[in-house]
PDB file of C-alpha atoms and ligand atoms in Angstrom:
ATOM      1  CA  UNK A1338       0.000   0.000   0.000  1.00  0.00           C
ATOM      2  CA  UNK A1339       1.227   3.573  -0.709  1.00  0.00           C
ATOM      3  CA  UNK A1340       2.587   5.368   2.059  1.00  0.00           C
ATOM      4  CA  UNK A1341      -0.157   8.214   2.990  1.00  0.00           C
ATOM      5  CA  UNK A1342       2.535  10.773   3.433  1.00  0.00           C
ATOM      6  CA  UNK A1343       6.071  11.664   2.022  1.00  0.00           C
ATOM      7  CA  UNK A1344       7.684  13.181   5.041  1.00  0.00           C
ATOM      8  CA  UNK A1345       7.101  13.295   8.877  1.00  0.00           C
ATOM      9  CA  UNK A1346       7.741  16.751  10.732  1.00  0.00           C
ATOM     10  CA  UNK A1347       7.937  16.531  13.995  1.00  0.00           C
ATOM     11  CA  UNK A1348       6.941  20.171  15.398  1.00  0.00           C
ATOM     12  CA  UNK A1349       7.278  21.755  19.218  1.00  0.00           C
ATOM     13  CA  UNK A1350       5.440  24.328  20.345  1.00  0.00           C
ATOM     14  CA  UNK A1351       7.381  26.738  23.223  1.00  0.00           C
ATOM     15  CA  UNK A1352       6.476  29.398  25.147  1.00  0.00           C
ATOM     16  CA  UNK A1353       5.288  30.838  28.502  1.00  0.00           C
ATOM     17  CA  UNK A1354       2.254  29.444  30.061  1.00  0.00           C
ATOM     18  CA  UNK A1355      -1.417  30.916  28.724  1.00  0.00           C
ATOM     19  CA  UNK A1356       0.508  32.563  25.310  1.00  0.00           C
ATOM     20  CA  UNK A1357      -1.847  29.659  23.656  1.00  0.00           C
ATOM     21  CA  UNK A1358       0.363  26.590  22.469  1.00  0.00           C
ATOM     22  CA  UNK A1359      -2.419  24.346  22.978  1.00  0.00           C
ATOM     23  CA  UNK A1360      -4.821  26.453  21.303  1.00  0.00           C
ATOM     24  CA  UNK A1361      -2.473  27.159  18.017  1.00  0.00           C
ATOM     25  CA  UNK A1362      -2.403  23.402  18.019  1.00  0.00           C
ATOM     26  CA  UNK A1363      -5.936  22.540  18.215  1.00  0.00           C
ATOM     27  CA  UNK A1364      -6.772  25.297  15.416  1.00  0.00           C
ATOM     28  CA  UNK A1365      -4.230  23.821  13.131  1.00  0.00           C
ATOM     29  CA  UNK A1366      -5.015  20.249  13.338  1.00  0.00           C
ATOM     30  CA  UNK A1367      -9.177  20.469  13.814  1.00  0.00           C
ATOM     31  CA  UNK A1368     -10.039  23.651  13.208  1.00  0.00           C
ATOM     32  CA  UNK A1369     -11.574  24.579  16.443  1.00  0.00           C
ATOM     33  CA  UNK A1370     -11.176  26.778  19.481  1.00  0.00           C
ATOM     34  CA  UNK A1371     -12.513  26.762  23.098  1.00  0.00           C
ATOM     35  CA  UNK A1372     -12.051  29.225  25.649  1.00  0.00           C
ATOM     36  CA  UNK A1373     -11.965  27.086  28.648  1.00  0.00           C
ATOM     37  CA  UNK A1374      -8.637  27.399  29.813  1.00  0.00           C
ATOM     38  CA  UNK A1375      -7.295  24.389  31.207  1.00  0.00           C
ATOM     39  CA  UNK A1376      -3.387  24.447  31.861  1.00  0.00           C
ATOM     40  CA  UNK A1377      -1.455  21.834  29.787  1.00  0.00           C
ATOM     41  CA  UNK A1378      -0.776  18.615  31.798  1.00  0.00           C
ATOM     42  CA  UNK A1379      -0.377  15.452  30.030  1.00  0.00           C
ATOM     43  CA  UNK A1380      -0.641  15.824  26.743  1.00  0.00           C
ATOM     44  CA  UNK A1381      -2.371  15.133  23.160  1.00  0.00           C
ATOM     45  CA  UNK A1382      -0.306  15.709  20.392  1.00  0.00           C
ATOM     46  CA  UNK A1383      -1.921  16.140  17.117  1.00  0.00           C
ATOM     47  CA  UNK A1384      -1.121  15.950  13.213  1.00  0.00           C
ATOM     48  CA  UNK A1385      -2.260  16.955  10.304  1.00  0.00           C
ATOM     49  CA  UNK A1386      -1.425  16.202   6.782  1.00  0.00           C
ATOM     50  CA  UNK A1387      -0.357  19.429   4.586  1.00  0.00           C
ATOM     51  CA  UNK A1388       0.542  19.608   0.725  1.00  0.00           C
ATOM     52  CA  UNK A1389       3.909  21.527   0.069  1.00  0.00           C
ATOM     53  CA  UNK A1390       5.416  21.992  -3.268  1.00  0.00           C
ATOM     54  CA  UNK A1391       3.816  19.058  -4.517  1.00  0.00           C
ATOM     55  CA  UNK A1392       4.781  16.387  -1.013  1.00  0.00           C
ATOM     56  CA  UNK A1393       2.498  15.264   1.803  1.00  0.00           C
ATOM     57  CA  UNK A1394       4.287  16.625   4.970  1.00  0.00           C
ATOM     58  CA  UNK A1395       2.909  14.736   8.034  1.00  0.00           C
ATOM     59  CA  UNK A1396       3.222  17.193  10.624  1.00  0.00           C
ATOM     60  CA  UNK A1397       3.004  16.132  14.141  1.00  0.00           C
ATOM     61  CA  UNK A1398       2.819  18.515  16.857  1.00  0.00           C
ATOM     62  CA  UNK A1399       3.646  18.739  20.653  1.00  0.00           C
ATOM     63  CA  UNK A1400       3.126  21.410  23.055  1.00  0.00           C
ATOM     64  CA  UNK A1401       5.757  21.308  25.719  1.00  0.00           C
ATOM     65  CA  UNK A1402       4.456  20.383  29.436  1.00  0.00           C
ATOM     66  CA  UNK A1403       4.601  22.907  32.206  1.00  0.00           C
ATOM     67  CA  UNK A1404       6.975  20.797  34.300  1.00  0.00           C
ATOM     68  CA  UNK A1405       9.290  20.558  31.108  1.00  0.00           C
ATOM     69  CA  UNK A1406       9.222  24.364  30.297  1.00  0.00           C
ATOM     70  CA  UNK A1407      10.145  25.305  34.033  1.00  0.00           C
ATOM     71  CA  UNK A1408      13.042  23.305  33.835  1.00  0.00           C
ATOM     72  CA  UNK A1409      14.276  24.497  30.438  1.00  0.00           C
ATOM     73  CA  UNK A1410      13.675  27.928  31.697  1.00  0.00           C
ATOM     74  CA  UNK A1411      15.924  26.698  35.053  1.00  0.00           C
ATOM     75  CA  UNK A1412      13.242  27.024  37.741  1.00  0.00           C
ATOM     76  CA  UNK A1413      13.105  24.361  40.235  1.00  0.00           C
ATOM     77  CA  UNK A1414      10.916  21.269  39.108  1.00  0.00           C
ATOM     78  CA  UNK A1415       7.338  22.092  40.448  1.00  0.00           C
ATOM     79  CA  UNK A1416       5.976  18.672  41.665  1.00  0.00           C
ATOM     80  CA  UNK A1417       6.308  14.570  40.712  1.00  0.00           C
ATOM     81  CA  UNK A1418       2.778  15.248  39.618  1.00  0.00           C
ATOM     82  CA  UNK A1419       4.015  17.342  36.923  1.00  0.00           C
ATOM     83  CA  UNK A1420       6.840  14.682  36.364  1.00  0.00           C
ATOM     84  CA  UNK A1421       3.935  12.245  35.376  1.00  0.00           C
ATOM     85  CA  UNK A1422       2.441  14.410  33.479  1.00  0.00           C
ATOM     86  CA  UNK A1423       5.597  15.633  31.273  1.00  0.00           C
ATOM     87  CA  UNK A1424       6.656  11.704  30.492  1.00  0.00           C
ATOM     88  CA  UNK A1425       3.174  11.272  29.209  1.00  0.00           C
ATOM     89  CA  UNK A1426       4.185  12.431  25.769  1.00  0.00           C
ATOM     90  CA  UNK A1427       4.225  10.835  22.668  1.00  0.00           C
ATOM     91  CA  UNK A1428       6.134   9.154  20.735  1.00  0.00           C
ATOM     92  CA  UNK A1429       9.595   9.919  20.280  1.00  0.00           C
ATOM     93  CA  UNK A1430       8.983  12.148  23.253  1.00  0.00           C
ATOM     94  CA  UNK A1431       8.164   9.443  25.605  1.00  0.00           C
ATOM     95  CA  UNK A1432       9.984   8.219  28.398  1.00  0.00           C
ATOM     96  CA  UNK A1433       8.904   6.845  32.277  1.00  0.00           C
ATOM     97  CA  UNK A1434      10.809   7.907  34.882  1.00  0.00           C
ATOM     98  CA  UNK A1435      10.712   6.235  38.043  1.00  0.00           C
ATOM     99  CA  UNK A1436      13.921   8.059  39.298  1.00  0.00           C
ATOM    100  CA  UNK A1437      12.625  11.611  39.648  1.00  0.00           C
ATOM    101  CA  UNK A1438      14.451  14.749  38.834  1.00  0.00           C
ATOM    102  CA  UNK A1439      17.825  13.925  38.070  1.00  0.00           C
ATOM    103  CA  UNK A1440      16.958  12.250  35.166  1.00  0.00           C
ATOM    104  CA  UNK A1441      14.991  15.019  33.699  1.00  0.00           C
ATOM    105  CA  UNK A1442      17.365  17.057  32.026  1.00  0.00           C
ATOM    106  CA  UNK A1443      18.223  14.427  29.706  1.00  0.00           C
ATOM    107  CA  UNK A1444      14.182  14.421  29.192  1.00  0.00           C
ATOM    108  CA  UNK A1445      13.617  17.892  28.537  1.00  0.00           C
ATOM    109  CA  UNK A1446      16.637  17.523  26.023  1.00  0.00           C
ATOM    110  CA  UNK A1447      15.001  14.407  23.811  1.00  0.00           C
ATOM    111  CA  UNK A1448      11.795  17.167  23.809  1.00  0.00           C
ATOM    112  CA  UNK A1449      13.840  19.080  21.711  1.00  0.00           C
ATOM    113  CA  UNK A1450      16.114  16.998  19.930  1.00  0.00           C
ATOM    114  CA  UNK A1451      13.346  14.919  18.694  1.00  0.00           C
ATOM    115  CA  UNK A1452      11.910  18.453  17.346  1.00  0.00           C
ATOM    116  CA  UNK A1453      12.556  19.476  13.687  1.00  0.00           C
ATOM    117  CA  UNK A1454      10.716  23.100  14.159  1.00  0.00           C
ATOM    118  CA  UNK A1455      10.408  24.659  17.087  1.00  0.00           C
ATOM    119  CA  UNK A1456       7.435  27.495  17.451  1.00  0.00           C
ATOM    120  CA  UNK A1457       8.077  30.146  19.842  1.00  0.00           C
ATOM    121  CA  UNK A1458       4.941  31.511  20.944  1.00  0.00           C
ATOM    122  CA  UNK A1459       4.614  34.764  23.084  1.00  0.00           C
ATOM    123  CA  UNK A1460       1.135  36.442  23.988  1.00  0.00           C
ATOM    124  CA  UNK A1461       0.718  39.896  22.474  1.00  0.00           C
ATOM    125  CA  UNK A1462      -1.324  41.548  25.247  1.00  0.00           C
ATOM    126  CA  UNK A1463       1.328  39.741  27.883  1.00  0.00           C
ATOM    127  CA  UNK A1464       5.258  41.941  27.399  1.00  0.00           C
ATOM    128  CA  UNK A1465       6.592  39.270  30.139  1.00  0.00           C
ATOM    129  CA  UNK A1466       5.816  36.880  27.228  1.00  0.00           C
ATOM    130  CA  UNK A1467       7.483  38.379  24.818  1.00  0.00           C
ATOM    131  CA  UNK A1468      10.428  39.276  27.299  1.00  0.00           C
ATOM    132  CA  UNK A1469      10.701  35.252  27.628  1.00  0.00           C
ATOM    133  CA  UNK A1470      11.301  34.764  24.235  1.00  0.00           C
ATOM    134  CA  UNK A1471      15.319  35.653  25.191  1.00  0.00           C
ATOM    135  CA  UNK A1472      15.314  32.944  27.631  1.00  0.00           C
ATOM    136  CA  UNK A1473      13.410  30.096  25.165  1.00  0.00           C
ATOM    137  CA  UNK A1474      15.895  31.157  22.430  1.00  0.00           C
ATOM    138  CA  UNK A1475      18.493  30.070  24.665  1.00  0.00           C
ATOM    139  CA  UNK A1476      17.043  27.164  26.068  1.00  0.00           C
ATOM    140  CA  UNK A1477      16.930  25.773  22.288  1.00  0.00           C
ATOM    141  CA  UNK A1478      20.396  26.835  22.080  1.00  0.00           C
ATOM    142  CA  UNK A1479      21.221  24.539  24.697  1.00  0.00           C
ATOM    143  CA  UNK A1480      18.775  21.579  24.250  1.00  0.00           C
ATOM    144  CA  UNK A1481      18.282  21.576  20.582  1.00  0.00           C
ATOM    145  CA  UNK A1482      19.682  20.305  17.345  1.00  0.00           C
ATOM    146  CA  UNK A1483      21.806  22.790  15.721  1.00  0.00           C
ATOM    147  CA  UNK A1484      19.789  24.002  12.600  1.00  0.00           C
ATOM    148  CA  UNK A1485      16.589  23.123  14.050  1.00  0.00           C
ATOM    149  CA  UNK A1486      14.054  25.534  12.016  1.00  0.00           C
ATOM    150  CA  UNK A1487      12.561  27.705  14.305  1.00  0.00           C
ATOM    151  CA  UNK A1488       9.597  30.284  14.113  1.00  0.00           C
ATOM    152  CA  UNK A1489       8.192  33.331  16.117  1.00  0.00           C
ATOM    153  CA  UNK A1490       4.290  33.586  16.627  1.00  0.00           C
ATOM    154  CA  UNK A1491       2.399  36.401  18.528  1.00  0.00           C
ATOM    155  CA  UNK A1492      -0.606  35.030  19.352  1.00  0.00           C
ATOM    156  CA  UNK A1493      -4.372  35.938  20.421  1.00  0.00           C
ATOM    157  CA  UNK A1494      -3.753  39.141  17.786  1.00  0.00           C
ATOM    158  CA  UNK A1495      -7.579  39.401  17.728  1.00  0.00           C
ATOM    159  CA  UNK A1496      -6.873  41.499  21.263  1.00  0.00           C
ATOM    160  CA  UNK A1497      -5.969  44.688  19.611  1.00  0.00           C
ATOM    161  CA  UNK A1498      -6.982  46.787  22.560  1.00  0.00           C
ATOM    162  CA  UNK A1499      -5.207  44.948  25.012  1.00  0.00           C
ATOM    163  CA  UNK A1500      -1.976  44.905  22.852  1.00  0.00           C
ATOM    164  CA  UNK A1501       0.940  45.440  24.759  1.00  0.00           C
ATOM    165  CA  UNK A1502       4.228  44.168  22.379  1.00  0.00           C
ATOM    166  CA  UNK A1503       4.372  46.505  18.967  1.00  0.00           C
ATOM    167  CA  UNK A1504       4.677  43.914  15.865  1.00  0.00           C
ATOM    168  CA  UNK A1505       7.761  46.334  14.900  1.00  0.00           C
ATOM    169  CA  UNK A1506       8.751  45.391  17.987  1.00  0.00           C
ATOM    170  CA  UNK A1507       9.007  41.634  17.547  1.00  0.00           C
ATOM    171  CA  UNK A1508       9.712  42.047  13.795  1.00  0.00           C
ATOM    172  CA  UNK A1509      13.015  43.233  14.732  1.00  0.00           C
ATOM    173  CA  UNK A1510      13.807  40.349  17.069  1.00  0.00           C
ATOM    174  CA  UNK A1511      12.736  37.495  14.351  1.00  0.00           C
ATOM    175  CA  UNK A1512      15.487  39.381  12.015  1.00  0.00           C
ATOM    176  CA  UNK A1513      18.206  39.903  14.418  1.00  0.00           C
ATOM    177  CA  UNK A1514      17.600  36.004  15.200  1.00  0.00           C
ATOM    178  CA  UNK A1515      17.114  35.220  11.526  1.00  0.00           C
ATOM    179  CA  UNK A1516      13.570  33.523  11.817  1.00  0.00           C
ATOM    180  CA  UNK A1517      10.360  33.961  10.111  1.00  0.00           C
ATOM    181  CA  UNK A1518       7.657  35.963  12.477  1.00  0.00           C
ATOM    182  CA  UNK A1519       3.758  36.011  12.218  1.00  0.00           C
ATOM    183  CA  UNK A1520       1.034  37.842  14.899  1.00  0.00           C
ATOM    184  CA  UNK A1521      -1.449  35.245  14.775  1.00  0.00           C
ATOM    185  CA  UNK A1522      -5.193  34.248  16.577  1.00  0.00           C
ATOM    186  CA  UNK A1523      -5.763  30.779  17.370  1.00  0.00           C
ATOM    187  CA  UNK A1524      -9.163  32.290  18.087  1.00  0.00           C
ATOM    188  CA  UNK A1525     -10.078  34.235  14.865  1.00  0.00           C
ATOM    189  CA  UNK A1526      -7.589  31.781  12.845  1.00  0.00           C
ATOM    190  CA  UNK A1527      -5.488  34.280  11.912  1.00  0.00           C
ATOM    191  CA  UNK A1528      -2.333  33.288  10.024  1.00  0.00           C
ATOM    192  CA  UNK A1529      -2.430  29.861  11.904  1.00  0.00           C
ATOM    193  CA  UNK A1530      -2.007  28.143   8.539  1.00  0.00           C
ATOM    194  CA  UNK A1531       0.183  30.310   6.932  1.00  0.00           C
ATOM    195  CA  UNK A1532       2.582  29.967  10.073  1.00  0.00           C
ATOM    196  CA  UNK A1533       2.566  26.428  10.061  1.00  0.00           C
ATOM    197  CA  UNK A1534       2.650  26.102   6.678  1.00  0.00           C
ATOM    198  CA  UNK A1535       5.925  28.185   6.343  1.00  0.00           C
ATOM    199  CA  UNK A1536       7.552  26.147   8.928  1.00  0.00           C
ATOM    200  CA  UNK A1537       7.111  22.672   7.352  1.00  0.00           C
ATOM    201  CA  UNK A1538       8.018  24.628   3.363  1.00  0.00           C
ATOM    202  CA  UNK A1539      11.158  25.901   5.300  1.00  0.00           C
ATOM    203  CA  UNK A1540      12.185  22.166   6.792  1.00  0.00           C
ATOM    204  CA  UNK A1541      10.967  20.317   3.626  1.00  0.00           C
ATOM    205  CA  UNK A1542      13.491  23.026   1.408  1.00  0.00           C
ATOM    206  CA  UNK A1543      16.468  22.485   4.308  1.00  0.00           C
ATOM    207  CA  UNK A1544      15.925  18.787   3.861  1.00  0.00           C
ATOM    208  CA  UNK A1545      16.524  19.234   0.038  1.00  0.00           C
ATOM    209  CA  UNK A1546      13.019  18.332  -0.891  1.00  0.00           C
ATOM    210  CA  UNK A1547      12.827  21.287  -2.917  1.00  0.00           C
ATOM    211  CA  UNK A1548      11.647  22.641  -6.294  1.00  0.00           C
ATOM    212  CA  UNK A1549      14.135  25.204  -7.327  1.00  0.00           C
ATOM    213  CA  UNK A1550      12.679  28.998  -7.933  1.00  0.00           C
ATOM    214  CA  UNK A1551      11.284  31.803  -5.454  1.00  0.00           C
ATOM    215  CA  UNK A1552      15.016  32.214  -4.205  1.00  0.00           C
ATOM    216  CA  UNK A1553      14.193  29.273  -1.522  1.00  0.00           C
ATOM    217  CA  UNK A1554      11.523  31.813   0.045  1.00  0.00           C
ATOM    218  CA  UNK A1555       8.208  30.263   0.706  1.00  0.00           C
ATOM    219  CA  UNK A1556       5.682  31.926  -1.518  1.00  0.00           C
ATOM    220  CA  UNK A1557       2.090  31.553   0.921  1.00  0.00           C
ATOM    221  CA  UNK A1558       0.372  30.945  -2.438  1.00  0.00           C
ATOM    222  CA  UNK A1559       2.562  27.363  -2.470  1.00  0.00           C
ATOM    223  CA  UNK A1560       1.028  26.489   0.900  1.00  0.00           C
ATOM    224  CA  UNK A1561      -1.959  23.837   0.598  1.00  0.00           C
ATOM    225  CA  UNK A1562      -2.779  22.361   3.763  1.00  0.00           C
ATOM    226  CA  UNK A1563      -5.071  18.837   2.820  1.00  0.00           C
ATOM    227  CA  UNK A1564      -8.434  18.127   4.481  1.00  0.00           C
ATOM    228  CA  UNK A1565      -6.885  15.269   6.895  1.00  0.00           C
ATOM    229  CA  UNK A1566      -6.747  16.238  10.789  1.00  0.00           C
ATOM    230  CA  UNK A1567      -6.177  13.644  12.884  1.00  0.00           C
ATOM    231  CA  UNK A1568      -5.591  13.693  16.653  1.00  0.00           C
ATOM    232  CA  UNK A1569      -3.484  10.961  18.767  1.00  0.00           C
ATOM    233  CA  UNK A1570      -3.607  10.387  22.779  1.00  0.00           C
ATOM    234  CA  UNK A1571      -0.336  10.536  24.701  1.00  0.00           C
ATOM    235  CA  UNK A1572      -0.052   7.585  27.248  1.00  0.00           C
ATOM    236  CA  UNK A1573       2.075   6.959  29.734  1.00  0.00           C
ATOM    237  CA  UNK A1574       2.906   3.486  27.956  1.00  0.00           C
TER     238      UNK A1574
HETATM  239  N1  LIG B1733      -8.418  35.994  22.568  1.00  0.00           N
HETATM  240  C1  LIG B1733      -7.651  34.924  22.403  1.00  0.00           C
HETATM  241  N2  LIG B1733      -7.477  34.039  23.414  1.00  0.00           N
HETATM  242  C2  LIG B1733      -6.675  32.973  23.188  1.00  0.00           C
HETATM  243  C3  LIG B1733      -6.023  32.755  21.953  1.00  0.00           C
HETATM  244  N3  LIG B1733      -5.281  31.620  22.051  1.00  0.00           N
HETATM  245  C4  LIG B1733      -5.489  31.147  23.293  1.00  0.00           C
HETATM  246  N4  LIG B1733      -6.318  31.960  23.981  1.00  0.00           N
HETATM  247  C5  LIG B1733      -6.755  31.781  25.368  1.00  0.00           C
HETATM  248  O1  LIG B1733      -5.603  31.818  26.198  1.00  0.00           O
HETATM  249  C6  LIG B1733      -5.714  30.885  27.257  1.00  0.00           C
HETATM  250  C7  LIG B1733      -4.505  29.954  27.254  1.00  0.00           C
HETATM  251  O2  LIG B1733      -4.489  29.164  26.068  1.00  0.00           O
HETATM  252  P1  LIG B1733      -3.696  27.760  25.995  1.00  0.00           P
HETATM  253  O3  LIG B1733      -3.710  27.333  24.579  1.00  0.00           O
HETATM  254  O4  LIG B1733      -4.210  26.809  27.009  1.00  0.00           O
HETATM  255  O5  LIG B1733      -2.249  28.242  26.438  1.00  0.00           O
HETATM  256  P2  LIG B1733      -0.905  27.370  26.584  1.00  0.00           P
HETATM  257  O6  LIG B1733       0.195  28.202  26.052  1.00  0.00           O
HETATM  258  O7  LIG B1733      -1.088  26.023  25.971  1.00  0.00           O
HETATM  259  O8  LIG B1733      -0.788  27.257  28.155  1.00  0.00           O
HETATM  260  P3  LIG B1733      -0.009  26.133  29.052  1.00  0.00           P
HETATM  261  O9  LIG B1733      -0.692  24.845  28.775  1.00  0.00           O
HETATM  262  O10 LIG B1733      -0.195  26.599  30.450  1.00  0.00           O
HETATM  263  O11 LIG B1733       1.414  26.143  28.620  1.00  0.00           O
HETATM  264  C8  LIG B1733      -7.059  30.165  27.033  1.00  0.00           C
HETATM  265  O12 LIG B1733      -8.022  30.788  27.867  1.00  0.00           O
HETATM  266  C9  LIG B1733      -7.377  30.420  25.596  1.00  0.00           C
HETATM  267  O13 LIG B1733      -8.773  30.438  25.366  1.00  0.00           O
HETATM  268  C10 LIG B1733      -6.215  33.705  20.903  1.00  0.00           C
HETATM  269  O14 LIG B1733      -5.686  33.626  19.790  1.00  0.00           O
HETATM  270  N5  LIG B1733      -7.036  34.772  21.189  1.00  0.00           N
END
């Protein structure tokens, strides 16, 4: 039987708590978004099949656990609870620890390493979240693979009012740091597509699946995600 895809992107999602990782997520892969707010413990990670330049790109996404982000960002690990919760990811991301803390740096570094693109995702009504940014830049630095493709989102850009970080602002921090940056709404849907869409063009040209022409720049008009959303359970296997 054919394969249904030609590559599989594995994508991270980073970023202070609230900015809406889990909600970028859940609009990419299904198209949907709920208010509730319920704080990311134990998680789903979700795919969705996309169309670039002519490939099916499998992209499977993870939003990083609050016990794993406060140890990237060097706070002290908040509770086992949270330890439970963090190893409950999928995949290539999954691991059962029965020793605790010391063995969780070496976690929080297969989050990353197993990540091809890493989304950075600050709040645009929250500066603090934007301030962070620094601090996740250089916790990829550290954890990551060198040459991971990496993107900058300011999300829940339906808030005008309550806007807080200028987009010249963060413009100029996506260029000094060489990345791609897009305000976005998981809410309204705003440039949700287009900003994962970019991401997987950018890794599929890196990994020499390319066409040649547009100067290796993705052209948004190139971008076709499919109609297949799929969602997958974490377990703590
Ligand atoms: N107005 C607006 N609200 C949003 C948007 N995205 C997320 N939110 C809200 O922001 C809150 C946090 O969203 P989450 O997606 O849970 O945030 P998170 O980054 O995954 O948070 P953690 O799981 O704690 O890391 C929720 O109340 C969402 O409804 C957006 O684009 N616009």
């Amino acid at each position: 039987m054919a394969k249904a895809y030609d590559h599989l992107f594995k994508l991270l999602l980073i970023g202070d708590s609230g900015v809406g990782k889990t909600c970028l997520i859940i609009r990419f892969a299904e198209d949907n978004f709920n208010s509730t707010y319920i704080s990311t413990i134990g998680i789903d990670f979700k795919i969705r099949t996309v169309e670039i330049e002519g490939k099916r790109i499998k992209l499977q996404v993870c939003p990083t656990p609050s016990a794993a982000k406060a140890k990237l960002l060097g706070k002290d690990f908040p509770s086992r609870l949270e330890l439970l919760a963090s190893i409950s990811l999928c995949e290539n991301f999954c691991f059962r620890d029965t020793a605790g803390q010391e063995r969780f740096k070496t976690i929080t570094t297969a989050y990353y390493r197993g990540a091809m693109g890493i989304i950075l995702v600050y709040d645009i009504t929250d500066e603090k979240s934007f301030e962070n940014i620094q601090n996740w830049m250089k916790s990829i630095k550290e954890n990551a693979s060198a040459g991971v493709e990496r993107l900058l989102l300011g999300n829940k850009c339906d808030m005008e009012a309550k806007r807080k970080v200028q987009k010249e602002q963060a413009d100029k921090l996506a260029r000094e740091h060489g990345i791609r940056f897009f305000e976005t709404s998981a809410k309204s849907s705003m440039n949700v597509d287009e900003a994962f869409n970019s991401l997987a063009r950018d890794i599929l040209l890196k990994s020499g699946g390319r066409r040649s022409g547009n100067n290796g720049k993705p052209s948004s008009t190139d971008l076709k995600p499919s109609d297949k959303k799929n969602t997958n359970k974490c377990s703590l296997g």
